[in-house]
Short mmCIF file of C-alpha atoms and ligand atoms in Angstrom, two decimals:
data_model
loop_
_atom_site.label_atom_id
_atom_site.label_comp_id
_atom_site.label_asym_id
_atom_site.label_seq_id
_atom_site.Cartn_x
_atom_site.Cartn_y
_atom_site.Cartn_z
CA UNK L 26 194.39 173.87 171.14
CA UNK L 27 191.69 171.64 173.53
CA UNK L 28 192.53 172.68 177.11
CA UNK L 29 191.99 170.32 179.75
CA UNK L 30 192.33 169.96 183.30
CA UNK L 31 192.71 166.35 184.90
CA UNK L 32 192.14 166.04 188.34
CA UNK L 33 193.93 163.05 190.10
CA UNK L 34 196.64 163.21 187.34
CA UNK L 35 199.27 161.38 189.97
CA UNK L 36 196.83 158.61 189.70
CA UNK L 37 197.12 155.44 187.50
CA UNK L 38 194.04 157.03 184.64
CA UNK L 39 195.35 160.31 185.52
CA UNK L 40 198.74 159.28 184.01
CA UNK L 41 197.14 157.26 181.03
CA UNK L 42 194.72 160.31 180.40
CA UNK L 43 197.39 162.88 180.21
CA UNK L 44 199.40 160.73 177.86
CA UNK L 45 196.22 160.08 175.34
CA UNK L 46 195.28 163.94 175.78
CA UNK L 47 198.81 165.28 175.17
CA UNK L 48 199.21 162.92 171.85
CA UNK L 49 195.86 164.30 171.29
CA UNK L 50 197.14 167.99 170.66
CA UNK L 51 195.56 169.07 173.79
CA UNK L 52 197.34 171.09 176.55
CA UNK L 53 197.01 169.37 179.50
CA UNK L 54 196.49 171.06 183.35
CA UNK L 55 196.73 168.62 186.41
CA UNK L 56 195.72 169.22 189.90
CA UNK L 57 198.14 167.74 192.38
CA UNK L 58 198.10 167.29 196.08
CA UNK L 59 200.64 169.09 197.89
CA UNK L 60 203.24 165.97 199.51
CA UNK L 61 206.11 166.31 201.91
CA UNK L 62 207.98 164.25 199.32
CA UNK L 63 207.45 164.22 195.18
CA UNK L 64 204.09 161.80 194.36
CA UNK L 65 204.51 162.93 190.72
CA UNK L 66 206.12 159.38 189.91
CA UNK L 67 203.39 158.30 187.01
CA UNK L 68 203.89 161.64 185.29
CA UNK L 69 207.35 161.95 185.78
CA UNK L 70 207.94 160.89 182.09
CA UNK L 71 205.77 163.32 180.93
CA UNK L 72 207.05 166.34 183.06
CA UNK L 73 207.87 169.63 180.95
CA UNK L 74 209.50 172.85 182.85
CA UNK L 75 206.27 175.35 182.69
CA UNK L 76 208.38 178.22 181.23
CA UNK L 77 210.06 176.62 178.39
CA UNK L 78 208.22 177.39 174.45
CA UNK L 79 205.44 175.43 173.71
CA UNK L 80 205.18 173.67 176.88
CA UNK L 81 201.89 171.43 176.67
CA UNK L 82 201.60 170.13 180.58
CA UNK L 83 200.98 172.48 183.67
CA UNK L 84 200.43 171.16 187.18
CA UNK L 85 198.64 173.13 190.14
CA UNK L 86 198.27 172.34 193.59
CA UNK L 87 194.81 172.17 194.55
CA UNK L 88 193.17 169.58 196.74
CA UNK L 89 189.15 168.46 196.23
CA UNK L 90 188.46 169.44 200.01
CA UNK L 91 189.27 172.74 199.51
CA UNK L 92 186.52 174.58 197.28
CA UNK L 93 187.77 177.84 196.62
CA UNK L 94 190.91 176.45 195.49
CA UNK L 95 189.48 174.48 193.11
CA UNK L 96 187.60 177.75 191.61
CA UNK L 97 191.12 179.19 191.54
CA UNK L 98 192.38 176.75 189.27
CA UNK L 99 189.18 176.63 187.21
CA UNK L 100 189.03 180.47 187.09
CA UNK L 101 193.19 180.74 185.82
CA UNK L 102 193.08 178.09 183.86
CA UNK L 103 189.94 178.12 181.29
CA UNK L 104 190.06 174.81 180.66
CA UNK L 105 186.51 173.76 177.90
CA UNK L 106 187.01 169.59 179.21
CA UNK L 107 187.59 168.88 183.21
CA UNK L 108 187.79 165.11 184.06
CA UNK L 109 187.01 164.55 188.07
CA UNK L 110 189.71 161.33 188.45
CA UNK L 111 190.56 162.02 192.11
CA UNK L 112 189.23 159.99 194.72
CA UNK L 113 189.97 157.90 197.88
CA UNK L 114 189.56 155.39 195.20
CA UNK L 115 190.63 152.39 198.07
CA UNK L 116 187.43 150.73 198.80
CA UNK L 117 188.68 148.72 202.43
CA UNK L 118 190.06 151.88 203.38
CA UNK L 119 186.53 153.69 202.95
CA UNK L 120 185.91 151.81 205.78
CA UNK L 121 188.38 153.03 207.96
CA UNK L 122 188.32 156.88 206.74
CA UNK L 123 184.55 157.09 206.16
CA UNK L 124 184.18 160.60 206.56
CA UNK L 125 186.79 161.61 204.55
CA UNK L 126 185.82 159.37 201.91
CA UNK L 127 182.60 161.18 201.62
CA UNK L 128 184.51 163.97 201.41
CA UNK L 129 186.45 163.85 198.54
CA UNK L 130 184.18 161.40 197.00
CA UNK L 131 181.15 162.52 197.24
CA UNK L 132 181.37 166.35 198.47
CA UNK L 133 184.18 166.82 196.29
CA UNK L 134 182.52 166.17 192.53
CA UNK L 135 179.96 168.75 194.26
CA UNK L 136 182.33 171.49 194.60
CA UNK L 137 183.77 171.03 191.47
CA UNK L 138 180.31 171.31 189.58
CA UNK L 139 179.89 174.17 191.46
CA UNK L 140 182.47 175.85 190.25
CA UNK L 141 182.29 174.64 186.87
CA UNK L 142 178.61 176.38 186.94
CA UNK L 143 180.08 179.75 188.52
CA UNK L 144 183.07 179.75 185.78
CA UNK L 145 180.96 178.69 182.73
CA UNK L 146 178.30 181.39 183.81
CA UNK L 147 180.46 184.23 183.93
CA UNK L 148 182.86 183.55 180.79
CA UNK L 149 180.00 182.26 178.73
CA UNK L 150 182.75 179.63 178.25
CA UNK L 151 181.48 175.77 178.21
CA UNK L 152 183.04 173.50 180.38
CA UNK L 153 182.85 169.54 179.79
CA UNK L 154 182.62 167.44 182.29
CA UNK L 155 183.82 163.60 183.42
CA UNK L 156 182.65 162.12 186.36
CA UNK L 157 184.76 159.42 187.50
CA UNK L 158 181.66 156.78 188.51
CA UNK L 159 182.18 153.16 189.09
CA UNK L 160 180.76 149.90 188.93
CA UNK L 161 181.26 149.75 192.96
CA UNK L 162 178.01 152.01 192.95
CA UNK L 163 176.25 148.58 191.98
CA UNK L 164 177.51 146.90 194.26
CA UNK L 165 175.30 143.91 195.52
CA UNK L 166 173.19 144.34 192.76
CA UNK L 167 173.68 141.11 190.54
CA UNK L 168 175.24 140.68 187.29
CA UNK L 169 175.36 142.00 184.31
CA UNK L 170 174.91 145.35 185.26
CA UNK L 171 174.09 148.21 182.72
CA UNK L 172 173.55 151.27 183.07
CA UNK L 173 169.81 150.70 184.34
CA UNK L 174 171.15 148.67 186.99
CA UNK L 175 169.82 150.10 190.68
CA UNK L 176 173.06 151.06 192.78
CA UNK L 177 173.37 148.80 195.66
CA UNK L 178 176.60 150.24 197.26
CA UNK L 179 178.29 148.07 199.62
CA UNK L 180 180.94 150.79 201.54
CA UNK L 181 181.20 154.13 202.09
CA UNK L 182 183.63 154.71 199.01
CA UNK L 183 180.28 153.40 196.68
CA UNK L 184 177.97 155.41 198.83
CA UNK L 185 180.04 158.65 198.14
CA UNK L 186 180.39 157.99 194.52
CA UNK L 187 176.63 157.54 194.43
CA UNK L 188 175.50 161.03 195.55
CA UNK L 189 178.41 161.84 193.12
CA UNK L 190 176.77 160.49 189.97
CA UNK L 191 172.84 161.66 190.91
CA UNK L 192 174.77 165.31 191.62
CA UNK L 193 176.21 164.65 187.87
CA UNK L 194 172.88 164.12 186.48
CA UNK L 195 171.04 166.61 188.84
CA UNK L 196 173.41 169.60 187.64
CA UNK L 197 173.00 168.28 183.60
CA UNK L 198 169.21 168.88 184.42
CA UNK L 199 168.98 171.88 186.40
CA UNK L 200 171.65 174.12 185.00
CA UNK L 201 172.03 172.58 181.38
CA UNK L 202 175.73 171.82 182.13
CA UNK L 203 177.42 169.24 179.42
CA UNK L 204 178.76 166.49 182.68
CA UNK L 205 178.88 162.48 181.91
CA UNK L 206 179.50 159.76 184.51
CA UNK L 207 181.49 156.96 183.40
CA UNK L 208 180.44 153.83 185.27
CA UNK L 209 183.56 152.30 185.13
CA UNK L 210 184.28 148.53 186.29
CA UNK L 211 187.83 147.60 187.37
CA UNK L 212 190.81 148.55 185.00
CA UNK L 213 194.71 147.68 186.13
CA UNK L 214 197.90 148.49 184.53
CA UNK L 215 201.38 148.20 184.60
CA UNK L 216 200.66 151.75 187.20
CA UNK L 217 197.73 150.31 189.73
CA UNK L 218 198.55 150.68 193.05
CA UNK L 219 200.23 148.19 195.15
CA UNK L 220 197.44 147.77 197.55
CA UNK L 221 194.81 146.83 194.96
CA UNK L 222 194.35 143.17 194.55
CA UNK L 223 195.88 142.49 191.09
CA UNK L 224 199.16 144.48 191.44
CA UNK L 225 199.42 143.20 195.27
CA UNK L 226 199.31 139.79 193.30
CA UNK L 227 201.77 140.92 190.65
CA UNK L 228 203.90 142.10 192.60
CA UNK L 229 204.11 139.79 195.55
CA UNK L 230 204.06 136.60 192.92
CA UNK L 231 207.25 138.42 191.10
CA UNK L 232 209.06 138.74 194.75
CA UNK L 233 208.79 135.07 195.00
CA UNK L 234 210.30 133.88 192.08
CA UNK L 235 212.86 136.18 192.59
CA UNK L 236 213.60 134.71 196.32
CA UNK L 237 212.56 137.81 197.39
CA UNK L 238 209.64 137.23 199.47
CA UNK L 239 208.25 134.20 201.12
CA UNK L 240 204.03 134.12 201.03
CA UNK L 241 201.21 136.34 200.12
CA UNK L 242 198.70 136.87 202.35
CA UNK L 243 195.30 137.84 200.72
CA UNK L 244 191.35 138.38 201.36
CA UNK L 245 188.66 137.22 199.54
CA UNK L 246 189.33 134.91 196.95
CA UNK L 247 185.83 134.15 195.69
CA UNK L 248 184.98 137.52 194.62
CA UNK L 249 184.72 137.89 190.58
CA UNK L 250 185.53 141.03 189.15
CA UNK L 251 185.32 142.30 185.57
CA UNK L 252 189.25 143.41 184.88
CA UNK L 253 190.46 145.41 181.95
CA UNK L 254 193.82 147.54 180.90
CA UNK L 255 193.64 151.63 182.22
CA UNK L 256 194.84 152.40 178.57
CA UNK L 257 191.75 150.84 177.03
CA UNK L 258 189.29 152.87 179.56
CA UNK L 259 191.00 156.79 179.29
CA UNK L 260 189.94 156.89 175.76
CA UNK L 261 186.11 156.23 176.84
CA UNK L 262 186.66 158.95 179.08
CA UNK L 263 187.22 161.60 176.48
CA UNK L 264 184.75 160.28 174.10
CA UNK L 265 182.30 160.51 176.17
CA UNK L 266 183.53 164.38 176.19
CA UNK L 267 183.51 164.70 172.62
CA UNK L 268 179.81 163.90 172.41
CA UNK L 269 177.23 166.17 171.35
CA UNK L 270 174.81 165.29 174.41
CA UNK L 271 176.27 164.07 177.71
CA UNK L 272 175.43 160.67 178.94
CA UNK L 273 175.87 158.32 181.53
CA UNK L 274 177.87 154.60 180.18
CA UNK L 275 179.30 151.64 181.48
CA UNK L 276 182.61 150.52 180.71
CA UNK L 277 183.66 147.23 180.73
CA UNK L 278 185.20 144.01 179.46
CA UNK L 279 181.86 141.85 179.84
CA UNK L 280 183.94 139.17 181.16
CA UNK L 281 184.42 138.33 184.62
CA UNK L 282 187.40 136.41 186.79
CA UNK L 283 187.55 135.01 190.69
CA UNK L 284 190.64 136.49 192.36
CA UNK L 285 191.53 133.02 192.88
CA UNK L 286 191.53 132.72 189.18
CA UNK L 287 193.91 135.82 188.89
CA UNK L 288 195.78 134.81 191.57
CA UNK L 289 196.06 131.24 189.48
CA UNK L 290 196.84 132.78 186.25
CA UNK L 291 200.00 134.84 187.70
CA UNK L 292 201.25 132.19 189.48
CA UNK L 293 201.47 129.52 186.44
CA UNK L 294 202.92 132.00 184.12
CA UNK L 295 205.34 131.99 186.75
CA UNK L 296 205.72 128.80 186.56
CA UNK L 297 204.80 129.10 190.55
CA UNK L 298 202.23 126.66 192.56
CA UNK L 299 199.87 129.09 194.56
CA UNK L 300 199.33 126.83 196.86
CA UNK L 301 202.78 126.55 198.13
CA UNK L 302 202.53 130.86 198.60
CA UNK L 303 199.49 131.97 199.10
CA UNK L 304 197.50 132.65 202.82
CA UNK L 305 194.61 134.04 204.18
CA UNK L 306 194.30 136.87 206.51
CA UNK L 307 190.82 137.71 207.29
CA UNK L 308 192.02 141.20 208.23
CA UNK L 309 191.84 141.78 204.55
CA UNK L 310 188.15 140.88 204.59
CA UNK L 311 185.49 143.46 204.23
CA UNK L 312 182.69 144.32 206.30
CA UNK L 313 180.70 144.01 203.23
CA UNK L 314 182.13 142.86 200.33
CA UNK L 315 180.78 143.15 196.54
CA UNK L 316 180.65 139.89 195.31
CA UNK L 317 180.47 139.45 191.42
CA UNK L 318 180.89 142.38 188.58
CA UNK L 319 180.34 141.75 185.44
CA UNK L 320 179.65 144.53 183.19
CA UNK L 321 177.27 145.48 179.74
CA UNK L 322 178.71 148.44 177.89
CA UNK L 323 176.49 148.00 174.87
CA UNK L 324 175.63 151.60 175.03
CA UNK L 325 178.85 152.58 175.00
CA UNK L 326 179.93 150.27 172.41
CA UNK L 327 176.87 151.08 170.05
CA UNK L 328 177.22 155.19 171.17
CA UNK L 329 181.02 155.68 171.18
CA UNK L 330 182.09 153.37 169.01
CA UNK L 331 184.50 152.06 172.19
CA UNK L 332 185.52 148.35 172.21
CA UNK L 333 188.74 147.26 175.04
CA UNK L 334 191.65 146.43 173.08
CA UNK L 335 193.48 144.10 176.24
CA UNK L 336 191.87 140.93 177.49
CA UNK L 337 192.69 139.55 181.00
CA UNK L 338 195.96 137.49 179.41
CA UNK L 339 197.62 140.23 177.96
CA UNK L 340 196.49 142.47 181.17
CA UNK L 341 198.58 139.38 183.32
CA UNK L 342 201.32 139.40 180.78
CA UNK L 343 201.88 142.90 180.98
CA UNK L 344 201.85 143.47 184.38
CA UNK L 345 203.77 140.46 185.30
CA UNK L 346 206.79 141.42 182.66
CA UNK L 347 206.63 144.66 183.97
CA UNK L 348 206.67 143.74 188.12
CA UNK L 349 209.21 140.66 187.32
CA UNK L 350 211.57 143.63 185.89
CA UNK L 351 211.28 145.60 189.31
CA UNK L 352 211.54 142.67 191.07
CA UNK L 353 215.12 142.09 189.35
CA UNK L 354 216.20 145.61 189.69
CA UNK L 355 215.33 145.13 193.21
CA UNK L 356 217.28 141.92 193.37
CA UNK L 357 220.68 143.73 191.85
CA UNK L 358 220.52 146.30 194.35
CA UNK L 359 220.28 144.09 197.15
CA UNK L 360 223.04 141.85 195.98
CA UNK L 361 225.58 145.05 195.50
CA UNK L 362 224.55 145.56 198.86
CA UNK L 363 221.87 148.53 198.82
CA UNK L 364 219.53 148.45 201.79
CA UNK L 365 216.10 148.16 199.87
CA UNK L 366 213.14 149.32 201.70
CA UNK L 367 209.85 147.18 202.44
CA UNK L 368 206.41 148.74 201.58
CA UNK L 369 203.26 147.42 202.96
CA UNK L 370 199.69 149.62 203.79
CA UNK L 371 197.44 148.84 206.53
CA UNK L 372 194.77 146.49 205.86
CA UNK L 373 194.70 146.87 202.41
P1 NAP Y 594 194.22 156.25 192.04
O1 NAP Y 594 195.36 155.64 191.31
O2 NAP Y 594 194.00 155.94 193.47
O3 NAP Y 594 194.35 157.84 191.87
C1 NAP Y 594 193.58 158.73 192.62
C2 NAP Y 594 194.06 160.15 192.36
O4 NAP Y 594 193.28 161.04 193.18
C3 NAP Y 594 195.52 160.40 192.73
O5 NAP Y 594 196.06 161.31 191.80
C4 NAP Y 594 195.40 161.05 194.11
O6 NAP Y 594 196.50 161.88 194.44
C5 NAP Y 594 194.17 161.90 193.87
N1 NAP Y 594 193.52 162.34 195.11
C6 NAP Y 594 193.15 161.59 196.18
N2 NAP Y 594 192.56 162.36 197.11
C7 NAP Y 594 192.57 163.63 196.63
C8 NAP Y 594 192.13 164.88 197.13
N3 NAP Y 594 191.57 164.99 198.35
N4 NAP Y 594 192.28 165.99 196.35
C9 NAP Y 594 192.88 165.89 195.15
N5 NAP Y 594 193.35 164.75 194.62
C10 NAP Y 594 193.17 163.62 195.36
O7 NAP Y 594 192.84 155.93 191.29
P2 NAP Y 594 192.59 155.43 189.78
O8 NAP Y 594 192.57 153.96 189.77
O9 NAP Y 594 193.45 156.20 188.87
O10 NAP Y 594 191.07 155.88 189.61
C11 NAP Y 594 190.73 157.16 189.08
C12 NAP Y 594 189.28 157.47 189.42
O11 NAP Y 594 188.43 156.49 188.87
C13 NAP Y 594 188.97 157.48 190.90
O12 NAP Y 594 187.98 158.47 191.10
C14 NAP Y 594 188.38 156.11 191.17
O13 NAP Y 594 187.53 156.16 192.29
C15 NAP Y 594 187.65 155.87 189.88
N6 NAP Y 594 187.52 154.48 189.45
C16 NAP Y 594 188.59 153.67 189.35
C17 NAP Y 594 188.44 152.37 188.89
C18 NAP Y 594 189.62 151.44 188.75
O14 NAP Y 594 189.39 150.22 188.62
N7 NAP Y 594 190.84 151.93 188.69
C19 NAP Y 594 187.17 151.91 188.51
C20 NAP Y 594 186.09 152.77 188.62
C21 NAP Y 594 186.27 154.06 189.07
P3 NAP Y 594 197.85 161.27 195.10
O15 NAP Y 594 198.64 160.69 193.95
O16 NAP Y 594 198.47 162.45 195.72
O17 NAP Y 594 197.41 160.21 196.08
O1 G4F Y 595 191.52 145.35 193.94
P1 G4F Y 595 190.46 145.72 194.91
O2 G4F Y 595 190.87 146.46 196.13
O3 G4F Y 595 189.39 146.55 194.06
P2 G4F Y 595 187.86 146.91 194.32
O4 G4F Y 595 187.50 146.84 195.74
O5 G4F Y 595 187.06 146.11 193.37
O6 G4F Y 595 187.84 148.45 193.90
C1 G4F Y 595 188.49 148.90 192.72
O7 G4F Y 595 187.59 148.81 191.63
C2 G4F Y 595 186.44 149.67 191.75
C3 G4F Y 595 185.59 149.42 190.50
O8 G4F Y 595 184.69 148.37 190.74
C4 G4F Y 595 186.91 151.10 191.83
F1 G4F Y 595 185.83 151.93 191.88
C5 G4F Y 595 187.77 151.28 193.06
O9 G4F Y 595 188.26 152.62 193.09
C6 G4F Y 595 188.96 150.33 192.96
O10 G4F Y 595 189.77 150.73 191.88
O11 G4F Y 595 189.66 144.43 195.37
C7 G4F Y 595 189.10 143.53 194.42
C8 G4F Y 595 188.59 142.30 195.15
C9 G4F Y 595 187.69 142.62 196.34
O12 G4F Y 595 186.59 141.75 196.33
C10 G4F Y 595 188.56 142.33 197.56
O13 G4F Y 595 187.83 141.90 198.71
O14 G4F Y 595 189.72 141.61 195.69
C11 G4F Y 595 189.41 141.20 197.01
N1 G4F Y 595 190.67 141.01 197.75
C12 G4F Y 595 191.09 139.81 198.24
N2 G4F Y 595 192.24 139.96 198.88
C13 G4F Y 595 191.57 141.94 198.06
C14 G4F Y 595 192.57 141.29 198.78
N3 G4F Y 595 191.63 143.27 197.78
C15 G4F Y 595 192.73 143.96 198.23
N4 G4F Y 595 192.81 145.27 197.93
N5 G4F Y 595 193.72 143.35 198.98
C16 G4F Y 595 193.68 142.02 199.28
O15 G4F Y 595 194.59 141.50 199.94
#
């Protein structure tokens, strides 16, 4: 049995990961931050008590600030595939935490190569590795961008996730270690996070028709990103493991969309005018923003044999049946008289 270790497992790919990995036949370790309440909510579904028979799915605290834990984990668990998911993946809020986003981000890949070099070199053990790259690293370089694109990064978050990818290939050259950054462009799902544009949208448009909520206030409109499904983009992730050679690919759709155009699309299947809802706050502006992604994954296409499965109108129709269905669950409660809490994030 494959062993693999997943860190940022409590995120949205870290969820869709352990899912393809486990149906996969592998056993599955995740590194979790330790939370004064549960943040285990995307893996809930998949939770299995450690000590029963057969159990496939293991969770350990560990946190990529803190080095030596990381080694800890590495060291117990023996895992031969690690994929580097967690991040302070918000890119407005890179702005505000700069530091730390540098820390995790960029500091934090480092300390896990380190220790991947330190494990692999005493066990004699090999140790695959994802890097969890992104198109953000291109930044205000102009579309299409490949993977011989120049990095341009606009914010701190693409800064950090620059020295991470040059570490990547720096470590694959110096110590021979098998380590692959996915460049990956923007990928939502049913599990994004509420403060990232399309599931702010999803959600907020959902709330309307519903009654529940009177306006969205957004950002940038103009900006064009290229948008695909989470599901699509996990299996790249462990192809790229299952390669002979590591490599360096983009992932993407090759299509890109205006926010104003996603905005547009949820709205009418909604049957909703945007107009009528939607507002600008400039507090959601950037200091720099990234203007238009659009991505070429020929070499991953031609290489991995990877093609996405769910264009932008399925991605909408997905997430909007799923956020319409909390938005009536939410509804029922409030009508039997439940108080029902309201979640927002700070600039974001
Ligand atoms: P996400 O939903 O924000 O998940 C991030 C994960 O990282 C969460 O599990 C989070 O834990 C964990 N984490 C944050 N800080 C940590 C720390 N200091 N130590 C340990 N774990 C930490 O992000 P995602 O969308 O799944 O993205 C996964 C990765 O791909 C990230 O590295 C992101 O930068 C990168 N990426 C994402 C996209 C995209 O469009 N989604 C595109 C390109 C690249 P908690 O649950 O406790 O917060
Ligand atoms: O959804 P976003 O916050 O995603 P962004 O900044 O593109 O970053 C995401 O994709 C990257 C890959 O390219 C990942 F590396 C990163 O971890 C993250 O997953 O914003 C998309 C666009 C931006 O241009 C932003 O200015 O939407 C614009 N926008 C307009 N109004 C807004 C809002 N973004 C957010 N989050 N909130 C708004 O109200």
């Amino acid at each position: 049995m494959t062993r693999a270790l997943i860190t940022g497992i409590t995120g949205q790919d870290g969820s869709y990961l352990a899912e393809h990995l486990l149906a996969e036949g592998y056993e599955v370790h995740g590194l979790i931050r330790r939370a004064s309440t549960f943040n285990t909510d995307r893996i809930d579904h998949l939770y299995q008590d450690p000590h029963a028979p057969g159990a496939t799915l293991f969770l350990h605290h560990a946190d990529l600030t803190d080095g030596s834990g990381l080694r800890h984990v590495l060291e117990s668990v023996q895992p031969t595939e690690v994929y580097n998911l967690a991040a302070q993946s918000h890119v407005a809020v890179s702005f505000k935490q700069p530091e730390y986003s540098a820390d995790v981000d960029g500091l934090g890949p480092l300390r896990l190569l380190e220790a991947i070099r330190d494990v692999q070199g005493r066990t004699g053990q090999v140790i695959r590795m994802y890097q969890a790259g992104t198109s953000e690293m291109f930044g205000g370089s102009p579309p299409p961008q490949s993977e011989g694109t120049a990095f341009y990064p606009r914010s701190p978050y693409g800064a950090a996730k620059v020295m991470a990818h040059h570490l990547v290939v720096n470590y694959r050259e110096a110590y021979g270690l098998h380590a692959s950054n996915g460049i990956l462009f923007n990928h939502e799902s049913e599990r994004r996070g509420e403060t990232f544009v399309t599931r702010k949208i999803t959600r907020a448009a959902t709330r309307i028709k519903l009654g529940l909520q009177d306006v969205l206030y957004l950002g940038n409109l103009d900006a064009e990103r290229d948008w695909g499904h989470a599901e699509d983009y996990v299996r790249a992730m462990h192809l790229m493991l299952q390669q002979d050679e590591p490599g360096d690919y983009v992932i993407a759709t090759g299509e890109s969309h205006t926010v104003r155009s996603f905005v547009n699309k949820v709205f009418a299947a909604l049957g909703l005018e945007p107009e009528r809802y939607v507002r600008i706050d400039p507090n959601y502006y950037r200091p720099t923003e990234v203007d238009a992604l659009r991505g070429d994954a020929s070499r991953a296409r031609a290489a991995l044999g990877w093609e996405p499965r769910v264009g932008i109108d399925e991605l909408v129709r997905r997430m909007v049946a799923h956020d319409l269905e909390l938005a009536k669950q939410e509804l029922t409660l409030r009508k039997a008289g439940h108080v029902v809490a309201q979640r927002g994030a700070a600039g974001a």
